[in-house]
mmCIF file of C-alpha atoms in Angstrom:
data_model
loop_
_atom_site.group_PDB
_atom_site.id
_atom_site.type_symbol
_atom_site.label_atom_id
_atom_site.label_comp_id
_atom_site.label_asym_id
_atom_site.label_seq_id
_atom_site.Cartn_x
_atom_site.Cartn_y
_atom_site.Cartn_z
ATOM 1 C CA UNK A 1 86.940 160.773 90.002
ATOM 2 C CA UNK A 2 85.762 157.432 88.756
ATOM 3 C CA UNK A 3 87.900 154.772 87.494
ATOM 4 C CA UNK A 4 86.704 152.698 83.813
ATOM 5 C CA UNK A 5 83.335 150.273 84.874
ATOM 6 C CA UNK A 6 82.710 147.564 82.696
ATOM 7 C CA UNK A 7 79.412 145.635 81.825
ATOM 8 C CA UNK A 8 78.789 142.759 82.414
ATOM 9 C CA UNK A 9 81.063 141.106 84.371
ATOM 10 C CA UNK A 10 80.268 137.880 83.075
ATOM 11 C CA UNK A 11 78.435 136.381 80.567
ATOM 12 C CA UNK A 12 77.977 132.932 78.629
ATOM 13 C CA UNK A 13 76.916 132.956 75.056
ATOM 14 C CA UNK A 14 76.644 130.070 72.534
ATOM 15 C CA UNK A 15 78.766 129.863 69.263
ATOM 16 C CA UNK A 16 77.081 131.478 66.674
ATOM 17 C CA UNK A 17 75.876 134.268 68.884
ATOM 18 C CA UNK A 18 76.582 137.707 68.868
ATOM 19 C CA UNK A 19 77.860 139.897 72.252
ATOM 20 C CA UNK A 20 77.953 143.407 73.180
ATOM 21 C CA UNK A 21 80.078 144.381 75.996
ATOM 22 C CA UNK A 22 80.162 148.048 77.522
ATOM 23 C CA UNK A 23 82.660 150.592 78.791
ATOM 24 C CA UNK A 24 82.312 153.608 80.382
ATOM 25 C CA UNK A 25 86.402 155.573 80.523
ATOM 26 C CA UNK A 26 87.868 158.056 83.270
ATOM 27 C CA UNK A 27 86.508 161.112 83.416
ATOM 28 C CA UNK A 28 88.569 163.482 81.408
ATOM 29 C CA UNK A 29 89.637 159.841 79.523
ATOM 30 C CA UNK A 30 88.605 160.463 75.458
ATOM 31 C CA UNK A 31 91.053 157.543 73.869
ATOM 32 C CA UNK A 32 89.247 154.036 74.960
ATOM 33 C CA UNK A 33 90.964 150.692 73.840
ATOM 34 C CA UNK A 34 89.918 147.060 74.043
ATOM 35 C CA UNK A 35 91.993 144.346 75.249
ATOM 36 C CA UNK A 36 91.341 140.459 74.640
ATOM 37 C CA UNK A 37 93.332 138.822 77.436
ATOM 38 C CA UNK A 38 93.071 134.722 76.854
ATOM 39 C CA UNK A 39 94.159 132.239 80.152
ATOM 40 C CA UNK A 40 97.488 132.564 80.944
ATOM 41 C CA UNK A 41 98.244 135.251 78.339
ATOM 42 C CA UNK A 42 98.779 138.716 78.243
ATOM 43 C CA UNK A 43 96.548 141.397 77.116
ATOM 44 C CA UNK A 44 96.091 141.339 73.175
ATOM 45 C CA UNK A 45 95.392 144.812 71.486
ATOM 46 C CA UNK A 46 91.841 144.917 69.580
ATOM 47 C CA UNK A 47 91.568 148.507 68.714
ATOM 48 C CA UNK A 48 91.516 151.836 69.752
ATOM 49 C CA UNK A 49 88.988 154.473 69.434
ATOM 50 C CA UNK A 50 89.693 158.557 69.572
ATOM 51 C CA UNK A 51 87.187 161.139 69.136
ATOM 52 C CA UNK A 52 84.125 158.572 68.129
ATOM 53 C CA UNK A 53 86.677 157.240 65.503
ATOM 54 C CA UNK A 54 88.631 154.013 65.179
ATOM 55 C CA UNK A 55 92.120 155.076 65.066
ATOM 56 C CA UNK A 56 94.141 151.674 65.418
ATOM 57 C CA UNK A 57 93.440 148.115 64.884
ATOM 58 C CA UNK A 58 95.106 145.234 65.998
ATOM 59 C CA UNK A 59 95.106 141.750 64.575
ATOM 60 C CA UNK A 60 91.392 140.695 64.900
ATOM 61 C CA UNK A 61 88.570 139.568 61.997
ATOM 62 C CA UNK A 62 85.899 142.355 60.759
ATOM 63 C CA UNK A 63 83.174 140.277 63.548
ATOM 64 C CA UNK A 64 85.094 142.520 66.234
ATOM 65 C CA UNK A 65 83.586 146.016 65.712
ATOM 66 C CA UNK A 66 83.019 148.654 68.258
ATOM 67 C CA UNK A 67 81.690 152.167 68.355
ATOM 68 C CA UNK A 68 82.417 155.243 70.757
ATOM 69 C CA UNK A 69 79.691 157.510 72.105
ATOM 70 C CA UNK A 70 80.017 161.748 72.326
ATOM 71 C CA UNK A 71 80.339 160.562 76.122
ATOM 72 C CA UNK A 72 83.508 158.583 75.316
ATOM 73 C CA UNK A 73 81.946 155.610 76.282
ATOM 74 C CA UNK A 74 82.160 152.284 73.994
ATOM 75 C CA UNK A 75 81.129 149.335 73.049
ATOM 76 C CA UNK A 76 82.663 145.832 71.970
ATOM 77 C CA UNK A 77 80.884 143.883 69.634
ATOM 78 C CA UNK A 78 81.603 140.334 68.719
ATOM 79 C CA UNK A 79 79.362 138.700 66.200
ATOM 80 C CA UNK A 80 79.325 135.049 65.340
ATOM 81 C CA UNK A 81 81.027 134.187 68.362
ATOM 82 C CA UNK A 82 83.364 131.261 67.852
ATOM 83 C CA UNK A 83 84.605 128.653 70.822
ATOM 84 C CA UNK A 84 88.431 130.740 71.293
ATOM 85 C CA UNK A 85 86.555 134.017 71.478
ATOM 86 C CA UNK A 86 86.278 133.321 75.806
ATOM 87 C CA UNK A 87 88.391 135.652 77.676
ATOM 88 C CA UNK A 88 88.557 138.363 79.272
ATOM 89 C CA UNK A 89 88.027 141.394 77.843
ATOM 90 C CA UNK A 90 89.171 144.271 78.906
ATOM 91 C CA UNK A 91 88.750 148.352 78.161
ATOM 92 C CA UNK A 92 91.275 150.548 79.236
ATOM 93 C CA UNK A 93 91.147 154.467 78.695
ATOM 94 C CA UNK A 94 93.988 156.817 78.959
ATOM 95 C CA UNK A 95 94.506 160.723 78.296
ATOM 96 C CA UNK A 96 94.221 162.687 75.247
ATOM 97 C CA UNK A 97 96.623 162.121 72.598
ATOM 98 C CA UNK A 98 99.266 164.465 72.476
ATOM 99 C CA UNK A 99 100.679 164.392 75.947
ATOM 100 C CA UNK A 100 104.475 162.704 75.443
ATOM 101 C CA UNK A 101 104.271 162.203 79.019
ATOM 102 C CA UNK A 102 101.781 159.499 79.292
ATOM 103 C CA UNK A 103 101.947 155.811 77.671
ATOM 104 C CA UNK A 104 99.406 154.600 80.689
ATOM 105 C CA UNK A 105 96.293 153.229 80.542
ATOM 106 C CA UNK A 106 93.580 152.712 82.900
ATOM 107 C CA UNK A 107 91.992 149.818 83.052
ATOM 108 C CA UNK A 108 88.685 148.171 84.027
ATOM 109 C CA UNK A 109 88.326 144.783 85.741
ATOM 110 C CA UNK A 110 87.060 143.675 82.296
ATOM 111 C CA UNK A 111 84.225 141.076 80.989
ATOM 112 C CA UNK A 112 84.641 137.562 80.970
ATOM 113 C CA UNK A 113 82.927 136.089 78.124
ATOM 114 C CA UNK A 114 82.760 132.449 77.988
ATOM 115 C CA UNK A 115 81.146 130.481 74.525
ATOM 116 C CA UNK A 116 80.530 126.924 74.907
ATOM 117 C CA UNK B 1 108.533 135.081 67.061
ATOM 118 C CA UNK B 2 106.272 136.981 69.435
ATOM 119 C CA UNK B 3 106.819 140.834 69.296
ATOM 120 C CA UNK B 4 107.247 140.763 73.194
ATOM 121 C CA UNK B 5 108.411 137.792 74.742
ATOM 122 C CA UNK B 6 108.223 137.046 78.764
ATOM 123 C CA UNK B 7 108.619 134.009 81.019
ATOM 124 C CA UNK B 8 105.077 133.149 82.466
ATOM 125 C CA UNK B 9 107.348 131.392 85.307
ATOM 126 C CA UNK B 10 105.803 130.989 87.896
ATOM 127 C CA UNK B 11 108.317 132.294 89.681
ATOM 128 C CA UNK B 12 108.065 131.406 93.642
ATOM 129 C CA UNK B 13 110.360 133.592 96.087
ATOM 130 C CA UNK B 14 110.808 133.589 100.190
ATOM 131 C CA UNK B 15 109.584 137.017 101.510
ATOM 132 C CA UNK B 16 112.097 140.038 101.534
ATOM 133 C CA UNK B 17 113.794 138.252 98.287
ATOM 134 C CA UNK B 18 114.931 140.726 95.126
ATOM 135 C CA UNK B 19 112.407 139.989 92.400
ATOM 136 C CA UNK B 20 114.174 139.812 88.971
ATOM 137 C CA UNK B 21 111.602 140.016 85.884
ATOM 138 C CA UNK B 22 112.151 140.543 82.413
ATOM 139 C CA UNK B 23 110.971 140.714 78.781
ATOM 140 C CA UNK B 24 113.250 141.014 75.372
ATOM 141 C CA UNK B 25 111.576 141.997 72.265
ATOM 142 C CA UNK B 26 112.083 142.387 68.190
ATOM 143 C CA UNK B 27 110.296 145.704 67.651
ATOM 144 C CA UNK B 28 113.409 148.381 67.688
ATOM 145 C CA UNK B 29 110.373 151.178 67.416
ATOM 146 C CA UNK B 30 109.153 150.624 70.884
ATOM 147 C CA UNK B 31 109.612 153.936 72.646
ATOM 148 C CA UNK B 32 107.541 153.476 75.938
ATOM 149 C CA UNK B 33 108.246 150.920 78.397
ATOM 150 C CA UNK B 34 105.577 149.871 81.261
ATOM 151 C CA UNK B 35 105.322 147.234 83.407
ATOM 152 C CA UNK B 36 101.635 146.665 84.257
ATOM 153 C CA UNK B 37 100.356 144.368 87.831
ATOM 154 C CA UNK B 38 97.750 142.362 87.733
ATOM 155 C CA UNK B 39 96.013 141.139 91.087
ATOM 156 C CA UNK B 40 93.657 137.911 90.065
ATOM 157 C CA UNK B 41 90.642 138.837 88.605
ATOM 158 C CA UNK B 42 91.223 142.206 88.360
ATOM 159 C CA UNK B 43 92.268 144.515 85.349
ATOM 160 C CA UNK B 44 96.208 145.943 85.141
ATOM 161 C CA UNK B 45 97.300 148.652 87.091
ATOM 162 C CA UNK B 46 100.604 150.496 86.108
ATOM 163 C CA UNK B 47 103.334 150.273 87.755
ATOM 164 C CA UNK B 48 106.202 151.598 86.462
ATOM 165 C CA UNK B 49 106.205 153.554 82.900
ATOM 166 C CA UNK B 50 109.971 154.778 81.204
ATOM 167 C CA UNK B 51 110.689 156.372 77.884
ATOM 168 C CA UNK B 52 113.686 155.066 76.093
ATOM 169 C CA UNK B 53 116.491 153.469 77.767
ATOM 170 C CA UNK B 54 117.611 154.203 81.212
ATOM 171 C CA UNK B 55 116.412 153.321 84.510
ATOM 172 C CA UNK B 56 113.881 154.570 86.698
ATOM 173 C CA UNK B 57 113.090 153.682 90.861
ATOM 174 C CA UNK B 58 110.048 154.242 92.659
ATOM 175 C CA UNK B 59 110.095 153.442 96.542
ATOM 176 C CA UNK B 60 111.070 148.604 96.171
ATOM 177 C CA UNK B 61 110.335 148.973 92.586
ATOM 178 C CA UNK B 62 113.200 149.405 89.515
ATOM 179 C CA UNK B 63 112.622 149.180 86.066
ATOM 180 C CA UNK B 64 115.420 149.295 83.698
ATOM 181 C CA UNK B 65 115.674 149.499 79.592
ATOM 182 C CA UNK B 66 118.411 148.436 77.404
ATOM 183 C CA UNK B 67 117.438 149.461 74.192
ATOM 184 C CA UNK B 68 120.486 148.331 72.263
ATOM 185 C CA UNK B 69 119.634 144.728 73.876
ATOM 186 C CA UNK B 70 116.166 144.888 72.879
ATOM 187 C CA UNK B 71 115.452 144.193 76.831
ATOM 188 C CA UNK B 72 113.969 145.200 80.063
ATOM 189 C CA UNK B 73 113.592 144.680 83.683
ATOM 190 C CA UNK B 74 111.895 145.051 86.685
ATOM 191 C CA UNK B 75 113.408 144.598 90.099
ATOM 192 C CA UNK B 76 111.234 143.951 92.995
ATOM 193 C CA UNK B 77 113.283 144.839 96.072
ATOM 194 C CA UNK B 78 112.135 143.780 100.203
ATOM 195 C CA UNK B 79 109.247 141.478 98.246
ATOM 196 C CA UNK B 80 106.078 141.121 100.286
ATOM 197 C CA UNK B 81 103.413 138.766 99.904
ATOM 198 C CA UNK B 82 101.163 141.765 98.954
ATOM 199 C CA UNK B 83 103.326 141.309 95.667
ATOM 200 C CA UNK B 84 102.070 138.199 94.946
ATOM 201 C CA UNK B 85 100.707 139.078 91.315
ATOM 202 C CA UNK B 86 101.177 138.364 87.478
ATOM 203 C CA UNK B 87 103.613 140.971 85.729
ATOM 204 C CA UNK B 88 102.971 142.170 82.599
ATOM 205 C CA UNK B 89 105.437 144.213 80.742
ATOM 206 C CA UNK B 90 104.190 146.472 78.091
ATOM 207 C CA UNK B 91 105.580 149.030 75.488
ATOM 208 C CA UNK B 92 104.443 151.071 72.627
ATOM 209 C CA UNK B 93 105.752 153.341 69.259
ATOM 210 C CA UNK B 94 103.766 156.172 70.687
ATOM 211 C CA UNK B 95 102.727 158.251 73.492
ATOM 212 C CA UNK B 96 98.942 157.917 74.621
ATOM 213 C CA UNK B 97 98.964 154.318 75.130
ATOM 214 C CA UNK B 98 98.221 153.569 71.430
ATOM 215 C CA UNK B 99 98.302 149.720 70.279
ATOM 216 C CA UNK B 100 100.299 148.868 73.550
ATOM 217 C CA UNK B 101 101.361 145.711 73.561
ATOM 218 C CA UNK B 102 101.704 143.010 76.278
ATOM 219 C CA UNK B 103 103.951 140.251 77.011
ATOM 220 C CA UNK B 104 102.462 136.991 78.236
ATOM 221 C CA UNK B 105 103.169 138.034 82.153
ATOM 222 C CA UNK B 106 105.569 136.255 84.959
ATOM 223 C CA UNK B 107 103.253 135.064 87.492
ATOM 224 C CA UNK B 108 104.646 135.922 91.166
ATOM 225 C CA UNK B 109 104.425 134.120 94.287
ATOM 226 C CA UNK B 110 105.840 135.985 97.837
ATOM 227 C CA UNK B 111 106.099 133.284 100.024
ATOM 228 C CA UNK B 112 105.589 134.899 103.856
#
């Protein structure tokens, strides 16, 4: 069983510039969410995606989309990156909606994006 | 006023110490109650997860929720300097993980 791989591990961009950053969940995983975790700060909830569909969305502009493939990989994307857009970002799948007995989610070792 | 609010410490202890870490929050929804690890550059792993109040122990670890107090806990028995780590505690409205969210993490130090 493989745990969630993220791509890249790092990266610098520019502001201005636009980023795509790549997940691939747990096997069996088909809910994927995105995670912006700042220095010194905890994780901060982006959104969620189910089934190919966005199903939750946290406090972040339109310029964060994302997209989920039949696969149940995804994708972050971050357009017109701005200076407070570096951190970590992280994906973190879990198990199909439904179960009551699972709140946990899996986690990659995330991308750190840096904008200068 | 944060949804979740935790200490970011650091919090230093001697090895074998009790670990005491906690979070309070405003959200009387919250349901699920985690408390993630994170090693340095690496993503969270979970370490313990309870539904509504109570407490719950697994082997030096004890998390407990107080609903009515809008708190929770984690108690780090025997601490090693493998514990050495940033805490995050976590909770949610609804099962599957959906729109978890984090408080700022207590960063731990097991002194050996």
């Amino acid at each position: 069983e493989t745990g969630v791989t993220q791509s890249p591990t790092h990266l610098i961009k520019t502001r201005g510039q636009q980023v795509t950053l790549r997940c691939s969940s747990q096997s069996g995983h088909n809910t994927v969410s995105w995670y912006q975790q700042a220095l010194g700060q905890g994780p901060q909830f982006i959104f969620q995606y189910y089934r190919e569909e966005e199903n939750g969305r946290g406090n972040f502009p339109p310029r964060f989309s994302g997209l989920q493939f039949p696969n149940y990989s995804s994708e972050l994307n971050v357009n017109a990156l701005e200076l407070d857009d570096s951190a970590l970002y992280l994906c973190a799948s879990s198990l199909p909606q439904g179960n009551q007995n699972t709140g946990e989610l899996f986690f990659g070792e995330g991308s750190r994006l840096t904008v200068l | 006023q944060k949804e979740v609010e935790q200490d970011p410490g650091p919090l230093s202890v001697p090895e074998g110490a009790i670990v005491s870490l906690n979070c309070t929050y405003s959200n009387s929804a919250f349901q699920y109650f985690m408390w993630y690890r994170q090693y340095s550059r690496k993503g969270p792993e979970l370490l313990m997860y309870t539904y509504s109040s109570g407490n719950k122990e697994d082997g030096r670890f004890t998390a407990q929720v107080d609903k009515s107090s809008k708190y929770i806990s984690l108690f780090i028995r025997d601490s090693q300097p493998s514990d050495s780590a940033t805490y995050l505690c976590a909770m949610s409205r609804s099962a599957g993980g959906f729109k978890t969210i984090f408080g700022a993490g207590t960063r731990l130090f097991v002194k050996a």
